[in-house]
């Protein structure tokens, strides 16, 4: 990606300078003072260099590198000694001529679950392809299952994961002359490979490198050798595993022109342990002034649940703060690396792992007060109160005969999980907050499995939050639109503007009319306060997605 040049000779910023120093084996990166931003300063000769280039081959250049952080990103500038540089005449020749490579990662490794997949009966985790027989047989129960498909799938995951890990690292290549360009090579090459035929059906789209990430760089001639600089805004960083952005794995390599028969020339590096593409061998640095991020104003932890309720560590993409005073910076989304899972997925399918994105949302009620989702939280006076789930068993009748009644039962209860569809909240007096979620649709089974597993559930939920921040159930309406047994085949809802009354309308199979049940809010919860066995539903329907099939 090509970007514009920035000037090398800008006024020095010296106020608040703290020399780079060692701290427990980690190099501390000083912050620019006050509201100074990296994109507009020169840090050359700003005290002792952060790094001294280490020649790794005969003929490699020497030099010095300075690194500082600003509220908007990090700035890296360097002096490279030696003869005048030979810049590439076109982008395709970047690596063959003089160039600088800047590597950045927010973690030394990317933790992934064991290769595997899951279904409604549980998940399978494979330490090797030899585990295929036991895993598939446990689901199919044949005892003579063909594992060839599973083995081929396992081998494919190994290649997929190698490229997936590269999407968590950035490598910017800097050169001069033909336009002063900077190109991101490492993650972009991984993305292009994943787009190829072998993986294009299951692309990890949320990890796609930014087409234009705001990085600015330049390289220019000096009296001896050349100088370079690069500004990397936080919005251009790879995904991070900690909401406190502090520890980074950073490395700068400087390459000479390639001799005949080689793709690159002799090089110098800032890391004595350097291994190409391995973040654990980069320089481990720590920002003296970390950047704080939050998923929402309620500051939810950076963890999410998979389909089995297991808590998984999450990642997020940093964004650029609006100003030096923007803290914490709210990002709104995170993601986890989770194995594929689905109903009746007895043989492996999909890619392991998939990128599962979670969106956080919120409503501001007043100064310092927010209600947040998807798991309900309430923040007041700098403290967040998280609702504690209470699960109970729910059953629906499937069939009835002279000898037995068949029911489909599941654990639901009050999870206090909110859906963005229909989410709202309002203060109703005496410090009490009423929270609405819905109507929104789910299926009876998250996996779509079992009798009526794919049946639509129409959800409309109301919750209360006390003055002390304690959550309570006010009303949960969750009709299963199956038309079987005692369940309706269609439904609709009517909600008064002040939320004080809620009416559920139901249409049952074999009946020409509708029934209604009215609920009134008493300040704490909703109670039945009316209804009809021969009701007139809203016309036109308020929520036509729940309308019954035509007669």
Coordinates of C-alpha atoms in Angstrom, one line a residue, residues 506-508 510-515 533-535 537:
X506 CA -50.7 -16.0 20.1
X507 CA -52.2 -17.9 17.2
X508 CA -52.6 -21.7 17.8
X510 CA -56.4 -25.5 14.4
X511 CA -57.9 -22.4 15.9
X512 CA -59.2 -19.5 13.8
X513 CA -58.7 -16.8 16.4
X514 CA -55.9 -15.3 18.5
X515 CA -55.5 -15.2 22.2
X533 CA -59.3 -16.0 24.3
X534 CA -60.7 -14.2 21.2
X535 CA -58.3 -11.3 20.7
X537 CA -54.0 -8.8 17.0

